[in-house]
mmCIF file of C-alpha atoms in Angstrom:
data_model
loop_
_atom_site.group_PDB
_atom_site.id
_atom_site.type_symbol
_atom_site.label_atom_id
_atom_site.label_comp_id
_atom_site.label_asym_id
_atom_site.label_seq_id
_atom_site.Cartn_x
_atom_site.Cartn_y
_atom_site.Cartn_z
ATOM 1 C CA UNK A 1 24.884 -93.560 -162.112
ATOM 2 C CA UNK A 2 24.407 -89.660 -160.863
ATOM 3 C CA UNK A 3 27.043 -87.404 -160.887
ATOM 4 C CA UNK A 4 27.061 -87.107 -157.007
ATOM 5 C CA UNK A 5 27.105 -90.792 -156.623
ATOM 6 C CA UNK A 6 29.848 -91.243 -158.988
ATOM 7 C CA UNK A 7 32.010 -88.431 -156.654
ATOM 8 C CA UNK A 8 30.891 -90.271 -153.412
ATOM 9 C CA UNK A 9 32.747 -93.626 -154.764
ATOM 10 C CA UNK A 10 36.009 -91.639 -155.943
ATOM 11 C CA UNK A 11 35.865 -90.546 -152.589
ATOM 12 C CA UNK A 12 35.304 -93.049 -150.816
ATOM 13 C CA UNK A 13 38.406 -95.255 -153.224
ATOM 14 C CA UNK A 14 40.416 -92.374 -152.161
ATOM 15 C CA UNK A 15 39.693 -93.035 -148.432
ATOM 16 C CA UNK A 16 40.418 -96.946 -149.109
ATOM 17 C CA UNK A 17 43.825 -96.186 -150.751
ATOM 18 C CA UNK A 18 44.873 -93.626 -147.746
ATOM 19 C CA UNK A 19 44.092 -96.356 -145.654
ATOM 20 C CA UNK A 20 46.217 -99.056 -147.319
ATOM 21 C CA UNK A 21 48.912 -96.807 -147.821
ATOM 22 C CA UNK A 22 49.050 -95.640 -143.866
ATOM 23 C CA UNK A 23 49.153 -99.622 -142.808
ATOM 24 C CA UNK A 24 52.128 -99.818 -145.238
ATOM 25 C CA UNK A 25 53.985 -97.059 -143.662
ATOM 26 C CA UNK A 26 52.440 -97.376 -140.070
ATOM 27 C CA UNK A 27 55.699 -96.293 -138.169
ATOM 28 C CA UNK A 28 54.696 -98.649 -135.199
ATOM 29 C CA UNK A 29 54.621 -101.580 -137.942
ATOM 30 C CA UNK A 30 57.352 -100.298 -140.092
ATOM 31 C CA UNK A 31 59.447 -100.077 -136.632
ATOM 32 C CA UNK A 32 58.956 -103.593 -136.106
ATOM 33 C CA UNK A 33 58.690 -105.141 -139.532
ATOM 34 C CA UNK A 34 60.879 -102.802 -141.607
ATOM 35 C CA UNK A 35 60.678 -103.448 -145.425
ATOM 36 C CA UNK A 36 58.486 -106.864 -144.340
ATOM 37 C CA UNK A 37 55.070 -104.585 -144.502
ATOM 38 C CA UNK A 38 55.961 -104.565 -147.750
ATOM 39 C CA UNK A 39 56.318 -107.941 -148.227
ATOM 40 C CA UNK A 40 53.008 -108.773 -146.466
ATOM 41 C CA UNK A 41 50.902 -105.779 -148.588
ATOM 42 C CA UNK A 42 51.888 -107.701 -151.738
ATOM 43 C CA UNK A 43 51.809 -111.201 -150.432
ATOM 44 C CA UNK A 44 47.905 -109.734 -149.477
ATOM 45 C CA UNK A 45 47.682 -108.429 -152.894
ATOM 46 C CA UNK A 46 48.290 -111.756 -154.779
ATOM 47 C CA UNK A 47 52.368 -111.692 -155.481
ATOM 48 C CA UNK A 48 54.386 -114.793 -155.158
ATOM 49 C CA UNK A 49 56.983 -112.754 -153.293
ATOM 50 C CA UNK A 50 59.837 -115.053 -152.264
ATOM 51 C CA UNK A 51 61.866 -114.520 -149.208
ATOM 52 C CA UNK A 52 65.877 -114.834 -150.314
ATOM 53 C CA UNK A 53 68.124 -115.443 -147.060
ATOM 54 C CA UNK A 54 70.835 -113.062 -148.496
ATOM 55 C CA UNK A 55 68.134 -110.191 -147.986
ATOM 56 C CA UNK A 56 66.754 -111.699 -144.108
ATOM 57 C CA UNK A 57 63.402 -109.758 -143.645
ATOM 58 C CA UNK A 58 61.669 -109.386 -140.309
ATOM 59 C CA UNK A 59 58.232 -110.701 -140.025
ATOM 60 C CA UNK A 60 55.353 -108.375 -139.462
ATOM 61 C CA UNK A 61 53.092 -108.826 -136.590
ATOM 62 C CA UNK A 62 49.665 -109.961 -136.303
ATOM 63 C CA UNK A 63 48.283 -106.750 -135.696
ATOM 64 C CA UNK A 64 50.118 -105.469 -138.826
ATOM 65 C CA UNK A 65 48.826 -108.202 -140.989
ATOM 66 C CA UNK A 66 45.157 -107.982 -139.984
ATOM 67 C CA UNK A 67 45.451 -104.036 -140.407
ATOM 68 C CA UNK A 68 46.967 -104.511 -144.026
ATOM 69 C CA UNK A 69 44.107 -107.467 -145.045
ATOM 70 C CA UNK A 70 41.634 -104.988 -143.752
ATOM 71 C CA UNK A 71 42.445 -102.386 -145.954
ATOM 72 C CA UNK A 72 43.032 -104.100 -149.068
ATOM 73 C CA UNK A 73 39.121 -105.994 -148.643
ATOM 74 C CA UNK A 74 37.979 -102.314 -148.012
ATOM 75 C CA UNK A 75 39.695 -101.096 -151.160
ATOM 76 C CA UNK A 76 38.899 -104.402 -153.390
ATOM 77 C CA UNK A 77 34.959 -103.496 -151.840
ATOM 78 C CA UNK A 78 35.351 -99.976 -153.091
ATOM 79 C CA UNK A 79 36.683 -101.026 -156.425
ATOM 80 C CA UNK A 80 34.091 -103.452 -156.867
ATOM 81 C CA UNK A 81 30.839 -101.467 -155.978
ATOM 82 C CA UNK A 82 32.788 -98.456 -158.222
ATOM 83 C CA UNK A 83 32.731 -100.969 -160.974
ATOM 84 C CA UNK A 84 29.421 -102.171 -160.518
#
């Protein structure tokens, strides 16, 4: 792999990760959902998060779930064709 192709992939992980960190801490999503986005980024990531009722959580919307899938597949992606 050449050196500029190599930079182009950090780059473009870098991109990926800005991306699933601004659908994490989308204030239009975080004003709805609160600490839920979290929730739902690591429920997308593959955590067996469990929801205690002591702790209630609000649910995040659609919009916010599709937006945080989105940018985990693009990151996994990046990751994948990095480590091919």
């Amino acid at each position: 792999v050449g050196e500029t192709s190599w930079k182009r992939a950090e780059l473009e992980l870098q991109e990926a990760i800005v991306e699933l960190q601004g659908s994490l801490i989308s204030p239009a999503i975080r004003k709805i959902a609160g600490r839920g986005v979290y929730l739902a980024g690591l429920r997308e990531l593959g955590f067996p998060i469990k929801i205690y009722p002591r702790w209630p959580v609000a649910e995040v919307p659609q919009l916010g779930i599709d937006r945080i899938k989105a940018a985990v597949q693009r990151a996994r992606s990046v990751l994948s064709q990095k480590a091919a």
